[in-house]
Amino acid sequence: MLEVRALAKHFGGIKAVDNCSFTAEAGKITALIGPNGAGKTTAFNCISRTMAPTAGEILLDGERIDHLKPHQVTRRGLSRTFQITRNLEDLTVLENLVVQSKVHGWRALFEPAITKEELKKAEEILAFLNITRLAYEETRNLSYGQKKLMDFGALLMSDPKIILLDEPAGGVNPSLLAEIVEHIRALNGQGLTVLIVEHNMELVMSLSDKVVVMAHGEIIAEGPPAMVQTDPKVLEAYLGGTNVEPAHA
């Protein structure tokens, strides 16, 4: 579904991402992990084209998207969330979902602000996330966790083939996190491909089909969770030192 080839993003002499290559298989959940400053979010920004890469290729379903604008990437079927929730506080939850729906060009200028199709779809997504009660609540009144759920719902409005989730567990209480995990599993069960950046290792290891590990802007390991969590290079990247022994079952 997604292939990243020799991706690089440099800020002057700083190589935030350097020669980074990995894949996310269709219908699977792939986790991108690494210590703080590893380059994970920068890689996400380049993949979603909210940031232009310095070099490399990004392919979605075999077609390059690294030259496209962010809204064009979304049209191709890739949507993402951000570490910090992004929303329009003066709009209701339902309206925040609708503004994320696909844009149909100049013809949309002659349509109602919210079409029947968009309303129906937004209501279905809110029902799926169990937040129908919040549909007409102004976003400014939501808790942080509720905003996270709204962001999650908003990215589904564009009919994505793959979703990129940037730290969905960050700042979320355990009860709400359990709900989010179930939603991810349910969507993946319907065939949606998921790429996730997350620091919660328990979540990563229980949820992912494959784990990709970054350190200092480079990929240092890739494979099933059980293999990655015992890789000496991964343990060294997280724990430091040169005498780190791999964990034993």
C-alpha angles and dihedrals in degrees: 000000000000127000124183115195124193092326116188135179118181128184102198105299093346114100102204090170120017128183092332117176130173142129138229111210120224114263093012136106113238122186124207108202139167144130121296110289093024092126100252099132091042088055089050090050091052093046092051090041095235080125127034113237120233091223143343139067132272119197128191114193089345096307124107116246100169091100096051131099118249095257090050090053088052091052089053089059108268120119131169146190126219133231090246115047115252119205145137104254097199092057128077123250091257092050091049089056094048094053087062094057121110116286113230099198128246093338088071088069089072096048127089116273088255117022123212089248093053092046092050093048094047091049091050092051092048089050091049089053092044093238101110087124089067097052096110097030116116110248092234088069096056127104118242091257092050089052089053089054091048091051088050091052093046094059090054091061092077094059094242125197090202131022126203113209116195109203099325090177095054112120093352122129117241095253094053091042089057088054093050091050091052090050090051091049092047093051091046088050087058090056102267114146115227132200113184136187110202141155095200099099095187089057093045095050094046097044107037131086091195134016125208116195125207129192127171090354095305136100109249101171141009132180146081115339094250092055097043096050091059096043109121092218091054093048091049092049091053101034102028129220131081100256099067113138120211115251118256125220 
